[in-house]
mmCIF file of N, CA and C in Angstrom:
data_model
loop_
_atom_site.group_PDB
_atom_site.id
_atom_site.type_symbol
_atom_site.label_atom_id
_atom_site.label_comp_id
_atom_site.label_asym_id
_atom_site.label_seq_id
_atom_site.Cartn_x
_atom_site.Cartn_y
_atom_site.Cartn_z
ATOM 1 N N UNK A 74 0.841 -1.183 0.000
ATOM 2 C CA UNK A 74 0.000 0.000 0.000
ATOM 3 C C UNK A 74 0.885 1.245 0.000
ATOM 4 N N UNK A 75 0.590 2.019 -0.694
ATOM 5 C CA UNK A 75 1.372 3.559 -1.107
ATOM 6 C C UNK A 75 0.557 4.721 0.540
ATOM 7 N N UNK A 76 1.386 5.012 0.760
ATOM 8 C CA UNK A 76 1.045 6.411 1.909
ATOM 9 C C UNK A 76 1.095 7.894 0.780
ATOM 10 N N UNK A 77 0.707 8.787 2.393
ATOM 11 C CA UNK A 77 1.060 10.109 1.704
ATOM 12 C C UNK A 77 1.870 10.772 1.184
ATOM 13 N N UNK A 78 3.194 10.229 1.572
ATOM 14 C CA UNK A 78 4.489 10.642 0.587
ATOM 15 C C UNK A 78 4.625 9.723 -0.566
ATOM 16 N N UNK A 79 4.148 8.683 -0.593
ATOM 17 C CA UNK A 79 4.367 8.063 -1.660
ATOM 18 C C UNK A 79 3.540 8.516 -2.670
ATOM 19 N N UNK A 80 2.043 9.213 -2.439
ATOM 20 C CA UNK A 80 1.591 9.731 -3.337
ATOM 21 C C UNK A 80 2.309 11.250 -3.782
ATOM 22 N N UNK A 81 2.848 11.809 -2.993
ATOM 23 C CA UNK A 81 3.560 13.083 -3.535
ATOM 24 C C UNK A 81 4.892 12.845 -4.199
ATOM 25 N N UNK A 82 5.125 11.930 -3.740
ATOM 26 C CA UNK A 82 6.384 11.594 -4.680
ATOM 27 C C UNK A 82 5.931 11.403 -6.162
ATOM 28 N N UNK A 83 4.874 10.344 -6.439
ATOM 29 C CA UNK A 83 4.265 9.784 -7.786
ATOM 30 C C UNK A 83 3.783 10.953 -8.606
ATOM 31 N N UNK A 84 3.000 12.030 -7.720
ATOM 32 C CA UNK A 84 2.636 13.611 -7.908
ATOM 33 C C UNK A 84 4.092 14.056 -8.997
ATOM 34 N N UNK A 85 4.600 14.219 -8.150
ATOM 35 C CA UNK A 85 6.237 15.267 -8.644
ATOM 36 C C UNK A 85 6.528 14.082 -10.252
ATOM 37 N N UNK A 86 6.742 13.024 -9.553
ATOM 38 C CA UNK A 86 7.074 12.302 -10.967
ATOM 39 C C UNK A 86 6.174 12.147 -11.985
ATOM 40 N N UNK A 87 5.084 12.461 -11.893
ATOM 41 C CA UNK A 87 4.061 12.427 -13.000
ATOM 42 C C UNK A 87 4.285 13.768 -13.881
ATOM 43 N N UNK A 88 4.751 14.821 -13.058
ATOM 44 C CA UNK A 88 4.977 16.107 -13.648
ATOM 45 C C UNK A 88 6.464 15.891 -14.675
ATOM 46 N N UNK A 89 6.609 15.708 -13.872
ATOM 47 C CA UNK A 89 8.542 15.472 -14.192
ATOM 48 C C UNK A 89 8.884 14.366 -14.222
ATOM 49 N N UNK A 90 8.893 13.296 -14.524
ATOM 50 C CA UNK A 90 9.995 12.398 -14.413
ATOM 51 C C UNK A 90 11.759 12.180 -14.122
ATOM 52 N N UNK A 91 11.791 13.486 -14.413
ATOM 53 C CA UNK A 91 13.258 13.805 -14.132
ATOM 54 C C UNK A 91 14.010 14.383 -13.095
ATOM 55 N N UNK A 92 12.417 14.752 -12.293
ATOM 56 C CA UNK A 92 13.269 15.194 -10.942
ATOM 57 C C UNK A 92 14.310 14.585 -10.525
ATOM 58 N N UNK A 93 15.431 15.175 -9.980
ATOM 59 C CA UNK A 93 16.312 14.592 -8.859
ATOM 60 C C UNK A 93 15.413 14.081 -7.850
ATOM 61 N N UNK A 94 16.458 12.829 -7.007
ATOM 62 C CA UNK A 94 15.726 12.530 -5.874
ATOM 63 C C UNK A 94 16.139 13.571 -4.478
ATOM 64 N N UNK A 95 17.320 14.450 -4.746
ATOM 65 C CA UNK A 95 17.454 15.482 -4.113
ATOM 66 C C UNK A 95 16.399 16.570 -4.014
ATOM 67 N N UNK A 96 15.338 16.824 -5.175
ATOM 68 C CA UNK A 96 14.916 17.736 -5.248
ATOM 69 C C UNK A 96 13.538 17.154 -4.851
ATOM 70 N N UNK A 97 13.189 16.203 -4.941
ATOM 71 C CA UNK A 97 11.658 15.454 -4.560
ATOM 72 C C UNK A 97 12.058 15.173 -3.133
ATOM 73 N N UNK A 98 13.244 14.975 -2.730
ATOM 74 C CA UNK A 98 13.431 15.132 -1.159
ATOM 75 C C UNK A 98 13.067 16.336 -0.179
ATOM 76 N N UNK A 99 13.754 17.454 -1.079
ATOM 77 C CA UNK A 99 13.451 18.776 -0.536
ATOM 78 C C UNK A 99 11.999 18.678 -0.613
ATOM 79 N N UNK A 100 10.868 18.529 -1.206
ATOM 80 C CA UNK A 100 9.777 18.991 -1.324
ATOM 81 C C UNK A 100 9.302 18.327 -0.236
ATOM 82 N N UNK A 101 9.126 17.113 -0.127
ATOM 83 C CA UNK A 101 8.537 15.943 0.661
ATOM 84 C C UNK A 101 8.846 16.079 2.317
ATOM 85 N N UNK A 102 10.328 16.304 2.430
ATOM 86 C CA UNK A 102 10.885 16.449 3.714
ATOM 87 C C UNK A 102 11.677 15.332 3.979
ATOM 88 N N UNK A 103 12.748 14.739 3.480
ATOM 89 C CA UNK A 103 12.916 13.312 3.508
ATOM 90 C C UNK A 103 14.511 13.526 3.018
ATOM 91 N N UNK A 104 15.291 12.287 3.448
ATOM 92 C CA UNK A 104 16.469 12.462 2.746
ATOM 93 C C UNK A 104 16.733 11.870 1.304
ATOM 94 N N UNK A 105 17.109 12.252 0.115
ATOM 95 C CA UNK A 105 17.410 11.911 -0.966
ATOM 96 C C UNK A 105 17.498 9.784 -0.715
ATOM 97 N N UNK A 106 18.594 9.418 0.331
ATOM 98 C CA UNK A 106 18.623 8.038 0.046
ATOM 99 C C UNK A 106 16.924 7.641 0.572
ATOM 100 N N UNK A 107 16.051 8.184 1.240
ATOM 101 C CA UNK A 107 14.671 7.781 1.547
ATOM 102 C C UNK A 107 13.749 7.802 0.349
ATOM 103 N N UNK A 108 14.277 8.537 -0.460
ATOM 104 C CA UNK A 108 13.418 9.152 -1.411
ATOM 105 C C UNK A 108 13.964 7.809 -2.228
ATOM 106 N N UNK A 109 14.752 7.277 -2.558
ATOM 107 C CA UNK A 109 15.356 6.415 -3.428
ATOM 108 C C UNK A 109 14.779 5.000 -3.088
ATOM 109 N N UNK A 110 14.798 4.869 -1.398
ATOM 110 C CA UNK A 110 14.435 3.720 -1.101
ATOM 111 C C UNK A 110 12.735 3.623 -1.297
ATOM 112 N N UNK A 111 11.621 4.846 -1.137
ATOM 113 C CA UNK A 111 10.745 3.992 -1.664
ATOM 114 C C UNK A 111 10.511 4.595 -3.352
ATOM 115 N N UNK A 112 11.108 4.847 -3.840
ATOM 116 C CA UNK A 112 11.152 4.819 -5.634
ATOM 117 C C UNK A 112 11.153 3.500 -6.161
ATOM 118 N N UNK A 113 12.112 2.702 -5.162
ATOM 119 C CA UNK A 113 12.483 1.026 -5.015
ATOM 120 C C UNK A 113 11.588 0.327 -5.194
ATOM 121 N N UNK A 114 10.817 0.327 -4.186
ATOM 122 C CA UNK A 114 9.904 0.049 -3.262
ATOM 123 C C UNK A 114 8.863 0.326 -3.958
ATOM 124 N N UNK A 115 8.530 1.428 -4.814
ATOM 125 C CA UNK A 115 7.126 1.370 -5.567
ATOM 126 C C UNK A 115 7.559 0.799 -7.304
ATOM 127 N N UNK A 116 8.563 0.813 -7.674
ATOM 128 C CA UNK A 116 9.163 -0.008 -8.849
ATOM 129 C C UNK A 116 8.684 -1.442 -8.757
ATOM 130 N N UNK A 117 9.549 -2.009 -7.118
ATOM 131 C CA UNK A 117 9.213 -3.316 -6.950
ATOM 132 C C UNK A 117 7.901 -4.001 -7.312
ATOM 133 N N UNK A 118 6.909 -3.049 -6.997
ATOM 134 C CA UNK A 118 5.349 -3.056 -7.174
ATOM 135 C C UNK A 118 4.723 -3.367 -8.541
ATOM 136 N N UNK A 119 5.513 -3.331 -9.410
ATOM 137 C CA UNK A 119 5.062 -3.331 -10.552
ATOM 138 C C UNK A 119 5.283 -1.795 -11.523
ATOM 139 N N UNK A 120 5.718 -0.566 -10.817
ATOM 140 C CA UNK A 120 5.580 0.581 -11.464
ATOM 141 C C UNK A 120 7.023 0.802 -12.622
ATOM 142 N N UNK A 121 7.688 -0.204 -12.483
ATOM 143 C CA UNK A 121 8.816 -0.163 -12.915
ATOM 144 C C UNK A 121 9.067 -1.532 -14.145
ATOM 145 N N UNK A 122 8.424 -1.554 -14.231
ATOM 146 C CA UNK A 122 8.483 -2.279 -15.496
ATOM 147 C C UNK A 122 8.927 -2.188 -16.672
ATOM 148 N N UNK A 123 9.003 -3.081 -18.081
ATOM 149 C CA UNK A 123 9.980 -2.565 -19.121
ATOM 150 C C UNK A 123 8.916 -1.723 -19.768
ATOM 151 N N UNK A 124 8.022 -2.344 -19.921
ATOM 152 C CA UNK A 124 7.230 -1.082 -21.212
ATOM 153 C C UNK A 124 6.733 0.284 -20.390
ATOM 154 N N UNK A 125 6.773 -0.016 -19.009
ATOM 155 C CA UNK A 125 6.648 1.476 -18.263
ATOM 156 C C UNK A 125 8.089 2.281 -18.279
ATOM 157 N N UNK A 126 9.485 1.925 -18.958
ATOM 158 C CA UNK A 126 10.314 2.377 -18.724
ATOM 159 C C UNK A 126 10.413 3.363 -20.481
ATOM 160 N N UNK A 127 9.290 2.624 -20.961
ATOM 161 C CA UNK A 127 9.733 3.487 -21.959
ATOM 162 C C UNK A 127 8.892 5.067 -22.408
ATOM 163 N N UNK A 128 9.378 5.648 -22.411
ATOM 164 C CA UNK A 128 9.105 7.800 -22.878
ATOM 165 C C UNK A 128 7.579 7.523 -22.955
ATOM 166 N N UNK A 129 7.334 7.078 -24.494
ATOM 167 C CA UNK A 129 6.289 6.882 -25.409
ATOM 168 C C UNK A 129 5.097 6.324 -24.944
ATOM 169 N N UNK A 130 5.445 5.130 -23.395
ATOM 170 C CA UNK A 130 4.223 4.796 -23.006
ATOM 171 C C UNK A 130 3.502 5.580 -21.887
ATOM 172 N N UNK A 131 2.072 5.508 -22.075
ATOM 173 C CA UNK A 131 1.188 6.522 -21.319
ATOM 174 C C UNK A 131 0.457 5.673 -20.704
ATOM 175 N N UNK A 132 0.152 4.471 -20.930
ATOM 176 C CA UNK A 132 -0.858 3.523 -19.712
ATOM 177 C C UNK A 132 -0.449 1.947 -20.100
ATOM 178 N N UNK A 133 -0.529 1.362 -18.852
ATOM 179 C CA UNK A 133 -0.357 -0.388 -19.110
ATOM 180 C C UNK A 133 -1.357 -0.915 -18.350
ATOM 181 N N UNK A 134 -2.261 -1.458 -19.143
ATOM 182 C CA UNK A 134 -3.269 -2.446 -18.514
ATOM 183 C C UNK A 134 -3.172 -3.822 -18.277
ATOM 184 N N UNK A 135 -3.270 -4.821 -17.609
ATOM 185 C CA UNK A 135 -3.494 -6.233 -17.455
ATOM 186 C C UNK A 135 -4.763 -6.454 -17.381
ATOM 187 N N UNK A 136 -5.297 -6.895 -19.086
ATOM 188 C CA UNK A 136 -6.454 -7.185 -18.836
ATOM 189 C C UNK A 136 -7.320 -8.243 -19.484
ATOM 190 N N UNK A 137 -8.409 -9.100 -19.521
ATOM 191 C CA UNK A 137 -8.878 -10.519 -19.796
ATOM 192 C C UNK A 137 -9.201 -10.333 -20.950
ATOM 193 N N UNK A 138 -8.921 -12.252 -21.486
ATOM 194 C CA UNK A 138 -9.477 -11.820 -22.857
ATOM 195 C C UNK A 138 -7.870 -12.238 -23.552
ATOM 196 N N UNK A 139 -8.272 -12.711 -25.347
ATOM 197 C CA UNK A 139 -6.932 -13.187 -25.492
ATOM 198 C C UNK A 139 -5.384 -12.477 -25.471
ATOM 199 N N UNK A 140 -5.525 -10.580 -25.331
ATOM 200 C CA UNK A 140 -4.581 -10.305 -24.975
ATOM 201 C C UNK A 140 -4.084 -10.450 -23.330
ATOM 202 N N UNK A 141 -2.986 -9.916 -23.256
ATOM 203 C CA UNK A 141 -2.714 -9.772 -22.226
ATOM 204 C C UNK A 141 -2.381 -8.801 -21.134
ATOM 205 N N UNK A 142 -2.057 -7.827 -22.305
ATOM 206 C CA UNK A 142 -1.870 -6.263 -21.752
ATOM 207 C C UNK A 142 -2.250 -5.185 -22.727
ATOM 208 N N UNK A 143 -2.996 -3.878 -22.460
ATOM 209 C CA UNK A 143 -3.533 -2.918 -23.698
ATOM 210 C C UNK A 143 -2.566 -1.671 -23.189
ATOM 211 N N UNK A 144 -1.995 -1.388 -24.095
ATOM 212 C CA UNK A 144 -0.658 -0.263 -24.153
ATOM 213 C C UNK A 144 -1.159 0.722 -24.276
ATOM 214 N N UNK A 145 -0.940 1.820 -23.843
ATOM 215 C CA UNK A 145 -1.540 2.935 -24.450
ATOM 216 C C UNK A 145 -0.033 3.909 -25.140
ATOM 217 N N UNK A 146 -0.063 4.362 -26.349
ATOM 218 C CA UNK A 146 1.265 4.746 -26.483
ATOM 219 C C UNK A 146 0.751 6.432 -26.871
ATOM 220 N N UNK A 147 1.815 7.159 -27.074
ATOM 221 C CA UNK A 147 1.636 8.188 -27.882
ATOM 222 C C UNK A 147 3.151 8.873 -28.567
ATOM 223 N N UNK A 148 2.757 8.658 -30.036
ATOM 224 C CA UNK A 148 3.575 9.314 -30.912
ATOM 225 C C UNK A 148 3.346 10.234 -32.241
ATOM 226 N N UNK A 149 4.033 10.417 -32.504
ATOM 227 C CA UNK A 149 3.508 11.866 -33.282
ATOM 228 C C UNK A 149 3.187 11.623 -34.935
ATOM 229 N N UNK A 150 3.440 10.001 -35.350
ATOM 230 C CA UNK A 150 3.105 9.584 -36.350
ATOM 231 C C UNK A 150 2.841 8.123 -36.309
ATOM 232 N N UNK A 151 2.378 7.271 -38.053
ATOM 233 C CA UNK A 151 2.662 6.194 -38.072
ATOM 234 C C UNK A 151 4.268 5.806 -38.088
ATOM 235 N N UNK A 152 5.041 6.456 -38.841
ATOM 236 C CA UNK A 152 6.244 6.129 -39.046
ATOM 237 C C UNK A 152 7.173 6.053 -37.428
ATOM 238 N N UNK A 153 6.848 6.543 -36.982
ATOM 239 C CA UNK A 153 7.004 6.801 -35.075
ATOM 240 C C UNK A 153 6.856 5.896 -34.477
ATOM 241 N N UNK A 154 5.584 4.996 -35.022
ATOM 242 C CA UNK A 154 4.455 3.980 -34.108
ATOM 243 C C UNK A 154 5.185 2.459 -34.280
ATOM 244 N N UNK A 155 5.753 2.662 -35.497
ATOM 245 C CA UNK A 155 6.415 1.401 -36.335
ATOM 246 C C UNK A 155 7.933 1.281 -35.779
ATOM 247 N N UNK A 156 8.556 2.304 -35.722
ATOM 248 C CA UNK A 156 9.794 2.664 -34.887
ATOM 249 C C UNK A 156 9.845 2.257 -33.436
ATOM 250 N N UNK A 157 8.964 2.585 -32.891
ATOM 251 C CA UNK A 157 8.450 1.905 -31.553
ATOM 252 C C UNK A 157 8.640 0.957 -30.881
ATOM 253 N N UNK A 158 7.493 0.324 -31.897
ATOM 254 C CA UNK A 158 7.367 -1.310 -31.977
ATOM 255 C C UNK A 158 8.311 -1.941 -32.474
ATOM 256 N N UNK A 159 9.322 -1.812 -33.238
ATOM 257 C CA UNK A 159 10.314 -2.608 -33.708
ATOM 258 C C UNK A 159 11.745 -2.428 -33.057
ATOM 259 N N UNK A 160 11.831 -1.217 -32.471
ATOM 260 C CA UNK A 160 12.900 -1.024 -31.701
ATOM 261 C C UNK A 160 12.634 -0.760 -30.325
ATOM 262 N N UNK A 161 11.589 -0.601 -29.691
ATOM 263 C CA UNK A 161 11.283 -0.717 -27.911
ATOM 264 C C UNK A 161 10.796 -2.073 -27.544
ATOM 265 N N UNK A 162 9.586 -1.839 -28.256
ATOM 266 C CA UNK A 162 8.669 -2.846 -27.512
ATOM 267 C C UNK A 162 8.793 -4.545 -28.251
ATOM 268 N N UNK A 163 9.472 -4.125 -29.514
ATOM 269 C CA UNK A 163 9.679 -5.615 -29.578
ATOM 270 C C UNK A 163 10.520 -6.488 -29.040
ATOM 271 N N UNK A 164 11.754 -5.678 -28.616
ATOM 272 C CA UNK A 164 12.642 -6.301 -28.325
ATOM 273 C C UNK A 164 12.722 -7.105 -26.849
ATOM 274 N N UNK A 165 11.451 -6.260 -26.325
ATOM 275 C CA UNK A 165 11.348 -7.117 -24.776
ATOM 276 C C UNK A 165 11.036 -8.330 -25.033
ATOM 277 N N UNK A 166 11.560 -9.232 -24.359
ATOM 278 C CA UNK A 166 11.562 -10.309 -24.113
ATOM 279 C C UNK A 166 10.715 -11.607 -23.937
ATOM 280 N N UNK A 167 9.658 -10.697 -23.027
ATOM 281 C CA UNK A 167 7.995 -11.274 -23.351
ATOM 282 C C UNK A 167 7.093 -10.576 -24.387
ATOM 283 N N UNK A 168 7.498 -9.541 -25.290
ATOM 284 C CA UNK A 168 6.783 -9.325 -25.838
ATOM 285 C C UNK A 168 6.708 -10.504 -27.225
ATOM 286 N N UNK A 169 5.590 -11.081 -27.622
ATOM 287 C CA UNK A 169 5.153 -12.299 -28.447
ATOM 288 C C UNK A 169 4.786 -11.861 -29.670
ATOM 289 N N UNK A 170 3.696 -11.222 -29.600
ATOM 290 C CA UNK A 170 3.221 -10.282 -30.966
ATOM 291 C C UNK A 170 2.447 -9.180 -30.159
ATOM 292 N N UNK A 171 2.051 -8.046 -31.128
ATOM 293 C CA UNK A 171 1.275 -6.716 -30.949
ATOM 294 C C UNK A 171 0.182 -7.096 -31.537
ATOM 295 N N UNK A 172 -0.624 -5.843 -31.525
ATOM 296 C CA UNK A 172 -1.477 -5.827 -32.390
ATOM 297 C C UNK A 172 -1.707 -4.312 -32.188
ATOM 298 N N UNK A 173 -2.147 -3.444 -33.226
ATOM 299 C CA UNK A 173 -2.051 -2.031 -32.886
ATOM 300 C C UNK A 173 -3.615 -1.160 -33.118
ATOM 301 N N UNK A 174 -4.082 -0.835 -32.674
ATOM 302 C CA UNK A 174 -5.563 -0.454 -32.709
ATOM 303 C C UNK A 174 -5.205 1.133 -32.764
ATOM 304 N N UNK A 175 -5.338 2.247 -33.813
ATOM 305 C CA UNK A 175 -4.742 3.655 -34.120
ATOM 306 C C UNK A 175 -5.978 4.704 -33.267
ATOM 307 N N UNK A 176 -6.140 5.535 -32.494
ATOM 308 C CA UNK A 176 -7.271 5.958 -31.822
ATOM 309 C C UNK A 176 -7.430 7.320 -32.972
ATOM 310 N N UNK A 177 -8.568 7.803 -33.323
ATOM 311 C CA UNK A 177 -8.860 8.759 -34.538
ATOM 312 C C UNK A 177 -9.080 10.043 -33.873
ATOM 313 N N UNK A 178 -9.569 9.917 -32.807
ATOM 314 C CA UNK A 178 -10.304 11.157 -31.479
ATOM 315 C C UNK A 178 -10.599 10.430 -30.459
ATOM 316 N N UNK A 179 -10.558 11.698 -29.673
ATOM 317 C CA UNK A 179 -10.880 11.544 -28.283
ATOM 318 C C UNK A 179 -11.536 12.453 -27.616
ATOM 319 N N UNK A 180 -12.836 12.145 -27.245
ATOM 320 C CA UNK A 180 -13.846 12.822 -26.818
ATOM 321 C C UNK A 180 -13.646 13.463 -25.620
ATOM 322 N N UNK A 181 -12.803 12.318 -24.377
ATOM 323 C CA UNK A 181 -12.770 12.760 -23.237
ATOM 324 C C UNK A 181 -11.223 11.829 -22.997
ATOM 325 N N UNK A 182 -10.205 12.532 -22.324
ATOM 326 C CA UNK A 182 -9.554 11.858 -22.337
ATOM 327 C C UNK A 182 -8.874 12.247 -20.393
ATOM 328 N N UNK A 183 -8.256 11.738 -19.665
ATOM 329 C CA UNK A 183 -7.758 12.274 -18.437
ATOM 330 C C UNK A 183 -6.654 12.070 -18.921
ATOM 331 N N UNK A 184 -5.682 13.968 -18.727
ATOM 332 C CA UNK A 184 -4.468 14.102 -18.253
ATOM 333 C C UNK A 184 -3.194 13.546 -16.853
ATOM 334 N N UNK A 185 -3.945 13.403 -16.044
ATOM 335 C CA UNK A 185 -3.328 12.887 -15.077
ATOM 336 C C UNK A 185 -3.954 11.869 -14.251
ATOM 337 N N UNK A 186 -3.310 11.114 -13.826
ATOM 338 C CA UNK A 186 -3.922 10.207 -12.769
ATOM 339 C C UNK A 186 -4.461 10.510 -11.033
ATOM 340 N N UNK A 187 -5.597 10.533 -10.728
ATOM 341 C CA UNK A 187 -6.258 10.398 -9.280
ATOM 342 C C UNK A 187 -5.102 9.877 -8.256
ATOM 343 N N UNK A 188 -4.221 10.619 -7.680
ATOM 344 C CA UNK A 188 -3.287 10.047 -6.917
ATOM 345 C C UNK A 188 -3.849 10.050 -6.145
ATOM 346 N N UNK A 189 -4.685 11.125 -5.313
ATOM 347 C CA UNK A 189 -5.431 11.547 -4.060
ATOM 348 C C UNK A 189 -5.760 10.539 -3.912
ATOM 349 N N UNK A 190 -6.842 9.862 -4.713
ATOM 350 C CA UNK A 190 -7.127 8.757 -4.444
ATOM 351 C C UNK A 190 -7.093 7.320 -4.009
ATOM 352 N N UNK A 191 -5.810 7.271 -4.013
ATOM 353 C CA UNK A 191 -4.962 5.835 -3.691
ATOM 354 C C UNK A 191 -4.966 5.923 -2.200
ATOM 355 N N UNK A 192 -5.131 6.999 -1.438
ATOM 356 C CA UNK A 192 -5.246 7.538 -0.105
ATOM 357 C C UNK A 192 -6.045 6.099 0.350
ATOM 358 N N UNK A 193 -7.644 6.515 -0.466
ATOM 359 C CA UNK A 193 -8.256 5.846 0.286
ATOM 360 C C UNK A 193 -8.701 4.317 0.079
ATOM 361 N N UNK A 194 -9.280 4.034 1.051
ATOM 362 C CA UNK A 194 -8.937 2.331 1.641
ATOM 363 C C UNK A 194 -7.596 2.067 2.034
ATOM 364 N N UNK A 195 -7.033 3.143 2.228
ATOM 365 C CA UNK A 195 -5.687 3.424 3.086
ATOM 366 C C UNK A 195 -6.038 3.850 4.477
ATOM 367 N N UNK A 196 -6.752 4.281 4.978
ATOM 368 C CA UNK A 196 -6.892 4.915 5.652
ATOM 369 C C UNK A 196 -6.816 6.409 5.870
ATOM 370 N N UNK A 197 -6.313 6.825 4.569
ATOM 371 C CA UNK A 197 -6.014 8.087 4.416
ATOM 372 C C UNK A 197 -4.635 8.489 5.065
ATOM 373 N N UNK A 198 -3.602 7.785 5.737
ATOM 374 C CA UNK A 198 -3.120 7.876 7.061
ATOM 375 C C UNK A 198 -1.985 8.071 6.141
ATOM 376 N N UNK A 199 -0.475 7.655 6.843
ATOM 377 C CA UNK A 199 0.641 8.992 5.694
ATOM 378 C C UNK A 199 1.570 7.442 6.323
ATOM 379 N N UNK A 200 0.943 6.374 7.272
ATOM 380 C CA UNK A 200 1.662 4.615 7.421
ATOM 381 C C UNK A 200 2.953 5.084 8.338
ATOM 382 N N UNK A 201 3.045 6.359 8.952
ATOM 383 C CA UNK A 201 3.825 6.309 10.414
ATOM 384 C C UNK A 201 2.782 5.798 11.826
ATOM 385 N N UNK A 202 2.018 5.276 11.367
ATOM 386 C CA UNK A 202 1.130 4.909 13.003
ATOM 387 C C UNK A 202 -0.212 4.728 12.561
#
């Protein structure tokens, strides 16, 4: 279960990915190696994965049905999309085959993810007591 710094940490990195862990330390209140240890610690979780390691991806689902996972990518062409797939995502290891579904519009789409939210059925509590 993620606490309240762990959601401000995920906060800062959703903005940035590039923060230092010096500088997500300063914000949080924490020392840089704390900040590292749960970066670890929420990687371990699954957040750290290969196709989450790559720029281009924007969502990873595990979900039923004969695939196994629905990617969400974003690039700025087909020629981009093909580049991708043949030099990121194919090369992982479990990846078997794709299949690529092109989205035309988007009516409604969310920019960021509900971190607040992970709070609850937490207790809301920040997991010092």
């Amino acid at each position: 279960m993620i606490d309240s710094v762990d959601v401000q940490i995920l906060t800062i990195l959703q903005s940035d990915a590039r923060t230092s862990n010096a500088a997500i330390a300063r914000h949080v209140g924490l020392t840089p190696s704390a900040i590292l240890e749960r970066i670890r610690k929420l990687q371990a979780t699954g957040a750290g994965r290969a196709l989450a390691a790559i720029p281009e991806v924007q969502e990873v689902h595990n979900i039923a049905g004969e695939d196994c996972y629905l990617v969400k990518v974003r690039v700025k062409d087909a020629e981009a999309l093909g580049e991708l797939l043949r030099h990121k995502i194919g090369p992982i290891e479990k990846v078997r085959r794709t299949r690529t579904t092109i989205v035309m519009s988007s009516p409604l789409e969310a920019g960021r993810l509900p971190l607040e939210q992970a709070l609850d059925g937490n207790g809301g509590g920040d997991g010092d007591g």
